Structures are given as C-alpha cells and as structure tokens.
PDB file of C-alpha atoms (C1' of nucleotides) in Angstrom:
ATOM      1  CA  MET B   1       5.128  -0.402   0.007  1.00 66.00           C
ATOM      2  CA  PRO B   2       3.115  -0.407  -3.093  1.00 95.00           C
ATOM      3  CA  GLU B   3       0.252   1.945  -3.724  1.00 97.00           C
ATOM      4  CA  LEU B   4      -2.338   1.717  -6.488  1.00 98.00           C
ATOM      5  CA  PRO B   5       0.025   2.134  -9.496  1.00 98.00           C
ATOM      6  CA  GLU B   6       2.519  -0.439  -8.181  1.00 98.00           C
ATOM      7  CA  VAL B   7      -0.197  -2.949  -7.314  1.00 98.00           C
ATOM      8  CA  GLU B   8      -1.816  -2.408 -10.700  1.00 98.00           C
ATOM      9  CA  THR B   9       1.516  -2.964 -12.465  1.00 98.00           C
ATOM     10  CA  ILE B  10       2.016  -6.230 -10.607  1.00 98.00           C
ATOM     11  CA  ARG B  11      -1.567  -7.282 -11.328  1.00 98.00           C
ATOM     12  CA  ARG B  12      -1.042  -6.738 -15.049  1.00 98.00           C
ATOM     13  CA  ASP B  13       2.260  -8.636 -15.019  1.00 98.00           C
ATOM     14  CA  LEU B  14       0.637 -11.553 -13.248  1.00 98.00           C
ATOM     15  CA  SER B  15      -2.414 -11.497 -15.449  1.00 98.00           C
ATOM     16  CA  ALA B  16      -0.200 -11.828 -18.520  1.00 98.00           C
ATOM     17  CA  ARG B  17       1.837 -14.671 -17.026  1.00 98.00           C
ATOM     18  CA  ILE B  18      -0.234 -16.877 -14.719  1.00 98.00           C
ATOM     19  CA  LEU B  19      -3.847 -16.559 -15.822  1.00 98.00           C
ATOM     20  CA  ASN B  20      -5.356 -20.035 -16.328  1.00 98.00           C
ATOM     21  CA  LYS B  21      -2.427 -21.732 -14.688  1.00 98.00           C
ATOM     22  CA  THR B  22      -3.220 -24.436 -12.168  1.00 98.00           C
ATOM     23  CA  ILE B  23      -1.632 -24.457  -8.735  1.00 98.00           C
ATOM     24  CA  ARG B  24       0.091 -27.791  -8.206  1.00 98.00           C
ATOM     25  CA  ASP B  25       1.120 -26.902  -4.672  1.00 98.00           C
ATOM     26  CA  VAL B  26       1.839 -24.035  -2.334  1.00 98.00           C
ATOM     27  CA  ALA B  27       4.502 -23.898   0.365  1.00 97.00           C
ATOM     28  CA  VAL B  28       3.963 -21.440   3.205  1.00 96.00           C
ATOM     29  CA  LEU B  29       7.238 -20.915   5.044  1.00 96.00           C
ATOM     30  CA  ASP B  30       6.104 -18.030   7.237  1.00 95.00           C
ATOM     31  CA  LEU B  31       2.888 -18.824   9.088  1.00 92.00           C
ATOM     32  CA  THR B  32       2.140 -15.209   9.848  1.00 93.00           C
ATOM     33  CA  LEU B  33       1.603 -14.607   6.137  1.00 95.00           C
ATOM     34  CA  LEU B  34      -1.858 -16.128   6.406  1.00 94.00           C
ATOM     35  CA  THR B  35      -4.616 -13.809   7.572  1.00 87.00           C
ATOM     36  CA  GLY B  36      -6.359 -15.615  10.366  1.00 69.00           C
ATOM     37  CA  HIS B  37      -3.419 -17.696  11.452  1.00 71.00           C
ATOM     38  CA  PRO B  38      -3.274 -17.754  15.269  1.00 69.00           C
ATOM     39  CA  LEU B  39       0.279 -16.446  15.221  1.00 68.00           C
ATOM     40  CA  ARG B  40      -0.829 -13.373  13.337  1.00 74.00           C
ATOM     41  CA  GLY B  41      -3.229 -11.876  15.816  1.00 61.00           C
ATOM     42  CA  LYS B  42      -6.650 -11.854  17.361  1.00 51.00           C
ATOM     43  CA  LEU B  43      -9.078 -12.456  14.587  1.00 50.00           C
ATOM     44  CA  HIS B  44      -8.226 -16.069  14.091  1.00 50.00           C
ATOM     45  CA  ARG B  45     -10.226 -18.484  12.056  1.00 56.00           C
ATOM     46  CA  LYS B  46      -8.125 -21.393  13.251  1.00 66.00           C
ATOM     47  CA  LEU B  47      -6.566 -21.609   9.846  1.00 77.00           C
ATOM     48  CA  THR B  48      -3.605 -23.934   9.536  1.00 84.00           C
ATOM     49  CA  VAL B  49      -1.113 -24.128   6.731  1.00 90.00           C
ATOM     50  CA  GLU B  50      -2.525 -27.534   5.828  1.00 92.00           C
ATOM     51  CA  ASP B  51      -6.052 -26.085   5.560  1.00 92.00           C
ATOM     52  CA  PHE B  52      -4.736 -23.361   3.339  1.00 95.00           C
ATOM     53  CA  ARG B  53      -2.806 -25.753   1.155  1.00 96.00           C
ATOM     54  CA  GLY B  54      -5.826 -28.001   0.790  1.00 96.00           C
ATOM     55  CA  ARG B  55      -8.014 -25.117  -0.314  1.00 96.00           C
ATOM     56  CA  VAL B  56      -5.593 -23.877  -2.937  1.00 97.00           C
ATOM     57  CA  LYS B  57      -3.992 -27.021  -4.392  1.00 98.00           C
ATOM     58  CA  GLY B  58      -5.317 -28.058  -7.760  1.00 98.00           C
ATOM     59  CA  ARG B  59      -7.203 -24.802  -8.352  1.00 98.00           C
ATOM     60  CA  THR B  60      -6.878 -22.845 -11.557  1.00 98.00           C
ATOM     61  CA  ILE B  61      -6.454 -19.066 -11.569  1.00 98.00           C
ATOM     62  CA  ARG B  62      -9.394 -17.596 -13.427  1.00 98.00           C
ATOM     63  CA  ASN B  63      -8.922 -13.892 -12.884  1.00 98.00           C
ATOM     64  CA  LEU B  64      -6.547 -11.366 -11.365  1.00 98.00           C
ATOM     65  CA  GLY B  65      -8.299  -8.290 -10.084  1.00 98.00           C
ATOM     66  CA  ARG B  66      -7.506  -5.322  -7.863  1.00 98.00           C
ATOM     67  CA  ARG B  67      -9.378  -3.172  -5.352  1.00 98.00           C
ATOM     68  CA  GLY B  68      -7.351  -0.326  -3.897  1.00 98.00           C
ATOM     69  CA  LYS B  69      -4.074  -1.910  -2.852  1.00 98.00           C
ATOM     70  CA  TYR B  70      -5.470  -5.448  -2.708  1.00 98.00           C
ATOM     71  CA  ILE B  71      -4.855  -8.061  -5.401  1.00 98.00           C
ATOM     72  CA  ILE B  72      -7.715 -10.505  -5.846  1.00 98.00           C
ATOM     73  CA  MET B  73      -6.765 -13.856  -7.291  1.00 98.00           C
ATOM     74  CA  GLU B  74      -9.968 -15.617  -8.263  1.00 98.00           C
ATOM     75  CA  LEU B  75      -9.870 -19.388  -8.422  1.00 98.00           C
ATOM     76  CA  ALA B  76     -11.904 -21.770 -10.557  1.00 98.00           C
ATOM     77  CA  ASP B  77     -14.015 -22.945  -7.597  1.00 97.00           C
ATOM     78  CA  GLU B  78     -15.285 -19.367  -7.069  1.00 97.00           C
ATOM     79  CA  THR B  79     -13.137 -18.858  -3.998  1.00 98.00           C
ATOM     80  CA  ALA B  80     -10.322 -16.309  -4.030  1.00 98.00           C
ATOM     81  CA  LEU B  81      -7.060 -15.281  -2.513  1.00 98.00           C
ATOM     82  CA  ILE B  82      -6.889 -11.669  -1.362  1.00 97.00           C
ATOM     83  CA  LEU B  83      -3.290 -10.473  -1.161  1.00 98.00           C
ATOM     84  CA  HIS B  84      -1.924  -7.299   0.416  1.00 98.00           C
ATOM     85  CA  LEU B  85       1.750  -6.368   0.090  1.00 98.00           C
ATOM     86  CA  ARG B  86       1.753  -3.681   2.806  1.00 97.00           C
ATOM     87  CA  MET B  87       5.175  -1.983   2.928  1.00 96.00           C
ATOM     88  CA  THR B  88       7.714  -4.384   1.445  1.00 97.00           C
ATOM     89  CA  GLY B  89       5.814  -7.279  -0.104  1.00 98.00           C
ATOM     90  CA  GLN B  90       6.769  -8.483  -3.566  1.00 98.00           C
ATOM     91  CA  LEU B  91       5.231 -11.024  -5.922  1.00 98.00           C
ATOM     92  CA  LEU B  92       7.945 -12.420  -8.146  1.00 98.00           C
ATOM     93  CA  LEU B  93       7.884 -14.714 -11.134  1.00 98.00           C
ATOM     94  CA  SER B  94      11.575 -15.544 -10.852  1.00 97.00           C
ATOM     95  CA  ALA B  95      13.585 -16.786  -7.897  1.00 96.00           C
ATOM     96  CA  PRO B  96      14.197 -14.094  -5.253  1.00 96.00           C
ATOM     97  CA  SER B  97      17.509 -13.340  -3.589  1.00 93.00           C
ATOM     98  CA  ILE B  98      15.994 -13.177  -0.104  1.00 94.00           C
ATOM     99  CA  ARG B  99      13.989 -15.804   1.767  1.00 94.00           C
ATOM    100  CA  GLU B 100      10.458 -16.327   0.513  1.00 96.00           C
ATOM    101  CA  ARG B 101       7.395 -16.361   2.767  1.00 97.00           C
ATOM    102  CA  ALA B 102       5.468 -18.550   0.326  1.00 98.00           C
ATOM    103  CA  VAL B 103       5.927 -20.201  -3.046  1.00 98.00           C
ATOM    104  CA  PHE B 104       3.178 -21.211  -5.477  1.00 98.00           C
ATOM    105  CA  GLU B 105       4.119 -23.911  -7.928  1.00 98.00           C
ATOM    106  CA  PHE B 106       2.060 -24.343 -11.078  1.00 98.00           C
ATOM    107  CA  THR B 107       1.473 -27.542 -13.014  1.00 98.00           C
ATOM    108  CA  ASP B 108       3.652 -26.289 -15.888  1.00 98.00           C
ATOM    109  CA  GLY B 109       6.585 -26.054 -13.476  1.00 98.00           C
ATOM    110  CA  SER B 110       6.619 -22.241 -13.199  1.00 98.00           C
ATOM    111  CA  LYS B 111       6.461 -20.573  -9.784  1.00 98.00           C
ATOM    112  CA  LEU B 112       5.293 -17.427  -8.007  1.00 98.00           C
ATOM    113  CA  TRP B 113       7.187 -16.238  -4.934  1.00 98.00           C
ATOM    114  CA  PHE B 114       5.834 -14.019  -2.140  1.00 98.00           C
ATOM    115  CA  VAL B 115       8.777 -12.134  -0.631  1.00 98.00           C
ATOM    116  CA  ASP B 116       8.455  -9.537   2.111  1.00 97.00           C
ATOM    117  CA  ARG B 117      11.291  -8.152   4.216  1.00 96.00           C
ATOM    118  CA  ARG B 118       9.211  -6.518   6.913  1.00 96.00           C
ATOM    119  CA  ARG B 119       6.619  -9.299   6.942  1.00 96.00           C
ATOM    120  CA  PHE B 120       3.552  -7.055   7.147  1.00 96.00           C
ATOM    121  CA  GLY B 121       1.929  -8.433   4.010  1.00 97.00           C
ATOM    122  CA  GLU B 122      -0.762 -11.092   4.125  1.00 96.00           C
ATOM    123  CA  ILE B 123      -2.865 -13.532   2.162  1.00 97.00           C
ATOM    124  CA  LEU B 124      -6.475 -14.398   2.899  1.00 95.00           C
ATOM    125  CA  HIS B 125      -8.321 -17.289   1.321  1.00 95.00           C
ATOM    126  CA  THR B 126     -12.041 -16.599   1.153  1.00 95.00           C
ATOM    127  CA  PRO B 127     -15.109 -18.359  -0.250  1.00 96.00           C
ATOM    128  CA  ASP B 128     -16.846 -15.027  -0.848  1.00 96.00           C
ATOM    129  CA  TRP B 129     -14.393 -12.246  -1.599  1.00 97.00           C
ATOM    130  CA  ARG B 130     -17.008  -9.683  -2.532  1.00 96.00           C
ATOM    131  CA  ASN B 131     -18.252  -9.753   1.042  1.00 95.00           C
ATOM    132  CA  GLU B 132     -14.932  -9.592   2.829  1.00 95.00           C
ATOM    133  CA  LYS B 133     -14.766  -6.746   5.297  1.00 93.00           C
ATOM    134  CA  CYS B 134     -11.383  -5.562   4.050  1.00 95.00           C
ATOM    135  CA  LEU B 135     -12.837  -4.913   0.586  1.00 97.00           C
ATOM    136  CA  ARG B 136     -16.339  -3.792   1.487  1.00 95.00           C
ATOM    137  CA  GLY B 137     -15.045  -0.896   3.548  1.00 94.00           C
ATOM    138  CA  LEU B 138     -13.082   0.586   0.671  1.00 97.00           C
ATOM    139  CA  GLY B 139     -13.971   3.850  -0.998  1.00 97.00           C
ATOM    140  CA  ILE B 140     -14.165   4.433  -4.742  1.00 98.00           C
ATOM    141  CA  GLU B 141     -11.514   3.548  -7.292  1.00 98.00           C
ATOM    142  CA  PRO B 142      -9.875   6.873  -8.180  1.00 98.00           C
ATOM    143  CA  LEU B 143      -9.505   5.941 -11.850  1.00 98.00           C
ATOM    144  CA  GLU B 144     -12.992   4.638 -12.432  1.00 97.00           C
ATOM    145  CA  GLY B 145     -14.871   7.784 -13.225  1.00 89.00           C
ATOM    146  CA  GLU B 146     -16.535   9.048 -10.070  1.00 94.00           C
ATOM    147  CA  LEU B 147     -13.657  11.151  -8.815  1.00 98.00           C
ATOM    148  CA  ASP B 148     -14.437  14.823  -9.336  1.00 97.00           C
ATOM    149  CA  SER B 149     -14.942  17.997  -7.357  1.00 97.00           C
ATOM    150  CA  ALA B 150     -18.506  17.057  -6.404  1.00 97.00           C
ATOM    151  CA  PHE B 151     -17.428  13.692  -5.044  1.00 97.00           C
ATOM    152  CA  LEU B 152     -14.723  15.314  -2.927  1.00 98.00           C
ATOM    153  CA  LYS B 153     -17.152  17.929  -1.683  1.00 97.00           C
ATOM    154  CA  LYS B 154     -19.460  15.257  -0.328  1.00 96.00           C
ATOM    155  CA  ALA B 155     -16.594  13.121   1.008  1.00 97.00           C
ATOM    156  CA  PHE B 156     -14.924  16.013   2.837  1.00 96.00           C
ATOM    157  CA  LEU B 157     -18.088  17.558   4.202  1.00 94.00           C
ATOM    158  CA  LYS B 158     -17.524  18.531   7.842  1.00 84.00           C
ATOM    159  CA  ARG B 159     -14.235  16.633   8.001  1.00 91.00           C
ATOM    160  CA  ASP B 160     -12.028  18.338  10.506  1.00 92.00           C
ATOM    161  CA  THR B 161      -8.983  16.340   9.551  1.00 95.00           C
ATOM    162  CA  PRO B 162      -5.967  17.438   7.499  1.00 97.00           C
ATOM    163  CA  ILE B 163      -6.504  16.876   3.791  1.00 97.00           C
ATOM    164  CA  HIS B 164      -3.385  14.692   3.831  1.00 97.00           C
ATOM    165  CA  SER B 165      -4.928  12.171   6.216  1.00 97.00           C
ATOM    166  CA  ALA B 166      -8.338  12.303   4.508  1.00 97.00           C
ATOM    167  CA  LEU B 167      -6.652  11.261   1.265  1.00 98.00           C
ATOM    168  CA  LEU B 168      -4.848   8.410   2.995  1.00 98.00           C
ATOM    169  CA  ASN B 169      -8.190   7.170   4.309  1.00 97.00           C
ATOM    170  CA  GLN B 170      -8.954   4.087   2.203  1.00 97.00           C
ATOM    171  CA  GLN B 171     -12.672   4.414   2.967  1.00 97.00           C
ATOM    172  CA  ILE B 172     -12.870   7.557   0.856  1.00 97.00           C
ATOM    173  CA  LEU B 173     -10.497   6.799  -2.018  1.00 98.00           C
ATOM    174  CA  ALA B 174      -9.006   3.318  -2.333  1.00 98.00           C
ATOM    175  CA  GLY B 175      -5.382   2.947  -3.308  1.00 98.00           C
ATOM    176  CA  LEU B 176      -3.661   6.229  -2.454  1.00 98.00           C
ATOM    177  CA  GLY B 177      -0.634   6.096  -0.167  1.00 98.00           C
ATOM    178  CA  ASN B 178       1.822   8.656   1.091  1.00 97.00           C
ATOM    179  CA  ILE B 179       3.775   9.122  -2.148  1.00 97.00           C
ATOM    180  CA  TYR B 180       0.806   9.933  -4.362  1.00 98.00           C
ATOM    181  CA  VAL B 181      -0.953  12.023  -1.728  1.00 98.00           C
ATOM    182  CA  VAL B 182       2.182  14.148  -1.365  1.00 98.00           C
ATOM    183  CA  GLU B 183       2.530  14.445  -5.152  1.00 98.00           C
ATOM    184  CA  ALA B 184      -1.140  15.217  -5.793  1.00 98.00           C
ATOM    185  CA  LEU B 185      -1.330  17.895  -3.083  1.00 98.00           C
ATOM    186  CA  HIS B 186       1.781  19.561  -4.463  1.00 98.00           C
ATOM    187  CA  ARG B 187       0.463  19.627  -8.012  1.00 98.00           C
ATOM    188  CA  ALA B 188      -2.919  20.897  -6.836  1.00 98.00           C
ATOM    189  CA  LYS B 189      -1.111  23.553  -4.723  1.00 98.00           C
ATOM    190  CA  ILE B 190      -2.898  22.613  -1.516  1.00 98.00           C
ATOM    191  CA  HIS B 191      -1.180  22.628   1.873  1.00 98.00           C
ATOM    192  CA  PRO B 192      -1.236  19.113   3.390  1.00 97.00           C
ATOM    193  CA  ALA B 193      -2.417  20.391   6.779  1.00 97.00           C
ATOM    194  CA  ARG B 194      -5.453  22.264   5.429  1.00 97.00           C
ATOM    195  CA  LYS B 195      -8.674  20.899   6.871  1.00 96.00           C
ATOM    196  CA  ALA B 196     -10.373  18.677   4.306  1.00 97.00           C
ATOM    197  CA  GLY B 197     -13.741  20.335   4.867  1.00 96.00           C
ATOM    198  CA  LYS B 198     -12.304  23.794   4.264  1.00 95.00           C
ATOM    199  CA  ILE B 199     -10.750  23.575   0.835  1.00 96.00           C
ATOM    200  CA  SER B 200     -12.334  25.600  -1.955  1.00 97.00           C
ATOM    201  CA  GLU B 201     -14.321  24.373  -4.929  1.00 97.00           C
ATOM    202  CA  GLU B 202     -11.460  25.333  -7.204  1.00 97.00           C
ATOM    203  CA  GLN B 203      -8.960  23.439  -5.073  1.00 98.00           C
ATOM    204  CA  ARG B 204     -11.177  20.371  -5.061  1.00 98.00           C
ATOM    205  CA  GLY B 205     -11.340  20.426  -8.833  1.00 98.00           C
ATOM    206  CA  ARG B 206      -7.563  20.714  -9.126  1.00 98.00           C
ATOM    207  CA  LEU B 207      -7.093  17.978  -6.560  1.00 98.00           C
ATOM    208  CA  ALA B 208      -9.381  15.496  -8.333  1.00 98.00           C
ATOM    209  CA  GLU B 209      -7.471  16.043 -11.572  1.00 98.00           C
ATOM    210  CA  SER B 210      -4.064  15.877  -9.884  1.00 98.00           C
ATOM    211  CA  ILE B 211      -4.879  12.573  -8.204  1.00 98.00           C
ATOM    212  CA  LYS B 212      -5.955  11.000 -11.478  1.00 98.00           C
ATOM    213  CA  ASN B 213      -2.940  12.421 -13.292  1.00 98.00           C
ATOM    214  CA  VAL B 214      -0.308  11.225 -10.824  1.00 98.00           C
ATOM    215  CA  LEU B 215      -1.813   7.743 -10.702  1.00 98.00           C
ATOM    216  CA  GLU B 216      -2.148   7.374 -14.482  1.00 98.00           C
ATOM    217  CA  GLU B 217       1.309   8.778 -15.069  1.00 98.00           C
ATOM    218  CA  SER B 218       2.794   6.379 -12.555  1.00 98.00           C
ATOM    219  CA  ILE B 219       1.050   3.355 -14.053  1.00 98.00           C
ATOM    220  CA  ARG B 220       2.545   4.357 -17.415  1.00 98.00           C
ATOM    221  CA  ASN B 221       5.940   4.473 -15.703  1.00 98.00           C
ATOM    222  CA  ARG B 222       5.390   1.086 -14.025  1.00 98.00           C
ATOM    223  CA  GLY B 223       5.434   2.392 -10.445  1.00 98.00           C
ATOM    224  CA  TYR B 224       7.645   4.257  -8.036  1.00 97.00           C
ATOM    225  CA  SER B 225      10.851   2.502  -6.920  1.00 97.00           C
ATOM    226  CA  MET B 226      12.253   4.529  -4.055  1.00 91.00           C
ATOM    227  CA  HIS B 227      12.809   1.843  -1.463  1.00 90.00           C
ATOM    228  CA  THR B 228      12.103  -1.778  -2.325  1.00 94.00           C
ATOM    229  CA  TYR B 229       9.394  -1.858  -4.962  1.00 97.00           C
ATOM    230  CA  VAL B 230       9.914  -3.994  -8.065  1.00 97.00           C
ATOM    231  CA  ASP B 231       7.380  -5.439 -10.491  1.00 98.00           C
ATOM    232  CA  ALA B 232       6.600  -9.146 -10.885  1.00 98.00           C
ATOM    233  CA  LEU B 233       9.615  -9.528 -13.165  1.00 97.00           C
ATOM    234  CA  GLY B 234      11.883  -7.989 -10.528  1.00 97.00           C
ATOM    235  CA  LYS B 235      12.320  -4.706 -12.416  1.00 97.00           C
ATOM    236  CA  LYS B 236      12.165  -1.228 -10.932  1.00 97.00           C
ATOM    237  CA  GLY B 237       9.597   1.346 -11.999  1.00 97.00           C
ATOM    238  CA  ARG B 238      10.500   4.814 -13.307  1.00 97.00           C
ATOM    239  CA  SER B 239       8.005   7.065 -11.524  1.00 97.00           C
ATOM    240  CA  GLN B 240      10.559   8.297  -9.014  1.00 97.00           C
ATOM    241  CA  LEU B 241      12.366  10.014 -11.892  1.00 97.00           C
ATOM    242  CA  PHE B 242       9.397  12.364 -12.318  1.00 97.00           C
ATOM    243  CA  SER B 243       8.641  13.072  -8.664  1.00 97.00           C
ATOM    244  CA  LEU B 244       8.066  16.764  -7.862  1.00 97.00           C
ATOM    245  CA  ALA B 245       7.538  16.579  -4.098  1.00 97.00           C
ATOM    246  CA  TYR B 246       8.031  13.163  -2.498  1.00 97.00           C
ATOM    247  CA  GLY B 247      11.693  12.858  -1.460  1.00 96.00           C
ATOM    248  CA  LYS B 248      12.401  16.481  -2.469  1.00 97.00           C
ATOM    249  CA  GLU B 249      12.878  18.044   0.952  1.00 96.00           C
ATOM    250  CA  GLY B 250      15.404  20.897   0.728  1.00 96.00           C
ATOM    251  CA  LYS B 251      15.214  21.036  -3.084  1.00 96.00           C
ATOM    252  CA  PRO B 252      13.746  24.050  -4.880  1.00 97.00           C
ATOM    253  CA  CYS B 253      10.056  23.892  -5.779  1.00 97.00           C
ATOM    254  CA  THR B 254       9.543  23.265  -9.516  1.00 97.00           C
ATOM    255  CA  PHE B 255       6.928  26.024  -9.677  1.00 98.00           C
ATOM    256  CA  CYS B 256       8.472  28.857  -7.638  1.00 97.00           C
ATOM    257  CA  GLY B 257      11.977  27.900  -6.479  1.00 97.00           C
ATOM    258  CA  THR B 258      11.222  28.092  -2.743  1.00 97.00           C
ATOM    259  CA  LEU B 259      12.926  25.284  -0.812  1.00 97.00           C
ATOM    260  CA  MET B 260      10.621  22.332  -0.187  1.00 97.00           C
ATOM    261  CA  ARG B 261       9.916  21.553   3.462  1.00 96.00           C
ATOM    262  CA  ARG B 262       9.134  18.393   5.383  1.00 95.00           C
ATOM    263  CA  LYS B 263       6.904  17.964   8.388  1.00 94.00           C
ATOM    264  CA  VAL B 264       5.265  15.086  10.181  1.00 95.00           C
ATOM    265  CA  LEU B 265       1.494  14.924   9.891  1.00 94.00           C
ATOM    266  CA  THR B 266      -0.472  12.203  11.694  1.00 91.00           C
ATOM    267  CA  GLY B 267       2.661  10.146  11.873  1.00 92.00           C
ATOM    268  CA  ARG B 268       3.678  10.386   8.230  1.00 95.00           C
ATOM    269  CA  GLY B 269       6.424  12.473   6.680  1.00 96.00           C
ATOM    270  CA  VAL B 270       5.039  14.980   4.181  1.00 97.00           C
ATOM    271  CA  VAL B 271       6.973  17.230   1.820  1.00 97.00           C
ATOM    272  CA  PHE B 272       5.445  20.413   0.431  1.00 97.00           C
ATOM    273  CA  CYS B 273       6.234  23.866  -0.915  1.00 97.00           C
ATOM    274  CA  PRO B 274       5.527  26.381   1.869  1.00 97.00           C
ATOM    275  CA  SER B 275       4.983  29.085  -0.708  1.00 97.00           C
ATOM    276  CA  CYS B 276       2.832  27.461  -3.432  1.00 96.00           C
ATOM    277  CA  GLN B 277       0.728  25.149  -1.288  1.00 97.00           C
ATOM    278  CA  LYS B 278      -2.047  27.058   0.492  1.00 95.00           C
TER     279      LYS B 278
ATOM    280  C1'  DA T   1      -8.525  11.661  15.312  1.00 70.91           C
ATOM    281  C1'  DG T   2      -3.942  10.606  16.660  1.00 70.91           C
ATOM    282  C1'  DT T   3      -0.468   7.029  18.465  1.00 70.91           C
ATOM    283  C1'  DC T   4       1.388   2.491  18.715  1.00 70.91           C
ATOM    284  C1'  DG T   5       2.633  -1.969  17.218  1.00 70.91           C
ATOM    285  C1'  DC T   6       3.678  -5.077  13.841  1.00 70.91           C
ATOM    286  C1'  DC T   7       8.951  -6.215  11.516  1.00 70.91           C
ATOM    287  C1'  DT T   8      13.453  -5.480   9.130  1.00 70.91           C
ATOM    288  C1'  DG T   9      16.970  -2.933   6.879  1.00 70.91           C
ATOM    289  C1'  DG T  10      19.196   1.297   5.074  1.00 70.91           C
ATOM    290  C1'  DT T  11      21.224   5.540   6.039  1.00 70.91           C
ATOM    291  C1'  DA T  12      22.836   9.753   8.629  1.00 70.91           C
TER     292       DA T  12
ATOM    293  C1'  DT C   1      22.843   4.789  17.824  1.00 70.91           C
ATOM    294  C1'  DA C   2      18.816   6.813  16.255  1.00 70.91           C
ATOM    295  C1'  DC C   3      15.687   7.649  12.891  1.00 70.91           C
ATOM    296  C1'  DC C   4      13.439   6.699   8.701  1.00 70.91           C
ATOM    297  C1'  DA C   5      10.467   3.855   5.390  1.00 70.91           C
ATOM    298  C1'  DG C   6       4.897   2.933  -0.605  1.00 70.91           C
ATOM    299  C1'  DG C   7       0.321   0.370   5.374  1.00 70.91           C
ATOM    300  C1'  DC C   8      -3.120  -0.711   8.369  1.00 70.91           C
ATOM    301  C1'  DG C   9      -5.792  -2.021  12.394  1.00 70.91           C
ATOM    302  C1'  DA C  10      -6.208  -1.914  17.408  1.00 70.91           C
ATOM    303  C1'  DC C  11      -5.947   0.937  20.721  1.00 70.91           C
ATOM    304  C1'  DT C  12      -6.868   5.539  23.484  1.00 70.91           C
TER     305       DT C  12
END
DNA sequence: AGTCGCCTGGTA
DNA sequence: TACCAGGCGACT
C-alpha cells in the first residue's frame, strides 16, 4: 500500500509518540509476519517467535528512520527492526477493528498494532541494519538532493524499459510506487510506455521536478487514501483529493480536456493523457 | 524484462 | 463471477 509519503507520515507519527519508549513485550499472532520465519519462504534463518520476542523485549526505541518504503526502528542495543507494509499494512497507535498480526506493548502501557489485511507486510530483526540486503540495494532518496536531470540521464542510460517500470525500480529511486509514478509522469507530460533511455533532456528535467513535487505535496497532505491507507492515528490522508491522473480513467485531462486512458504496463494499471503525454 | 505468487476484500 | 488493488522477489 503505502509509498514514500505514506511511510514518511507514519514514521513521523511514530517518532512523535513512541520514541524512547521501552518495549515490555511483543505478541506475534501471525508467524508469517517475521522475515525469515520458515512459514514465510525459502530464506529462513530458523527464527522462531520466541527468538524474536527475546531479542525485542526490554529494548528501548532510540530512533525511527526510513529508507524508501522501509521503516527502520532502531533499538538501544544497536539492533533494529526493519518493517515493510507492502500493500495493506498499517501501524496503529490505537486498537484496530480487524485482527492484528502483532502487538507491541510498552512499559507505560501504550501499544502499537501491526495490522495487514493481505498479509504481505513483514518485520525483520537485524543486528546490523545498514548492511541488510533489502536496504543496500536501494537507489537514492528522491527528496534528498541528488535527483535532477543529470542523475536521471545516468540512471536511464541504455535502459530499454518503459519509463513507468524504471521509476518503479527501487534500485534507481527508492520509495516511488504506482500512484506517484502515474502522477509524476502525467505532470511531466511523458508517456508511461516511452523507453527510459529515450526521453529528452527537457523531459528528464521536468520529470525530476515532478517527482519531487508530487512527493512533497503528498507528505504535506499526509498521504494518499484510496484503498486502505491510514496514518498511525487511524486517519486518512488527503492526497487523493488532488490527484490529476491516478484513478482518473475516463475523466477529462486537467491540461487539455482529452479523456484519460488506462492501460496495463508490466502488470500494473497506468492512467495517462493520450494527448499531452508524449 | 515480463509474469506469477503471495493473500484478502471491494466492486462491477 | 471475475477483476482489481499504494509491493516485491522468485521465477522464466
């Protein structure tokens, strides 16, 4: 579900509410939540719920960080939890209405619930988060200064893939998902199927700015609540109110009035203006 | 580089 | 009933 702006909103909520709290206990009700649990898949580190509980109990939360769509919860013993919400994961500071996959209880009696209808999300406990493969492979943070036309030129060099899938590639830019890619391409007036390596200098410049703008704007609006996303307080974001392309199939383009079209590109539904986006 | 599987629920 | 959904990694 959540992309960079949603994950960042949750990170900020959590940082304001649970920083320096100590975990009294954690209950894991869905074993497949734990990365490395045998029930989850191949790469298993023989991690049991009891192992996990033992590593986390009594630890104090020293920092809440983010890389791309990952939340990094650093603990006082220098280890960390790396959390990914995938499509429908939620981190809630008040009791959820659907079954929780895990509950953290703090020594002051407050709690943090991990809720996740489709159960794709996961939590990894790691002694050395900076060296975890899932984080090391990530590309740059789009809002931390390096994103410009020159960066995109280098990143897209000889890429024979549609610009839409290049932007979803977390190894180039970390944190973009389908919503913001669709929005950014529309605002930059680039057709989603254009080959990444073939877009012009001018288009690259517009694209870099559009990406930063849609992400910053959405963080200000506390995320995009189209399907299930809510923040850590259970509240919806407002970004969807300002969407120009995502979810606008069949509606007139804001720039030229042509009806917006939808097509499937590398398995994802994309909406675009067939007239403006070249 | 594209497709499938992981899961569940909402909507046409 | 069928198709769709803010993701990602293992396949081909």
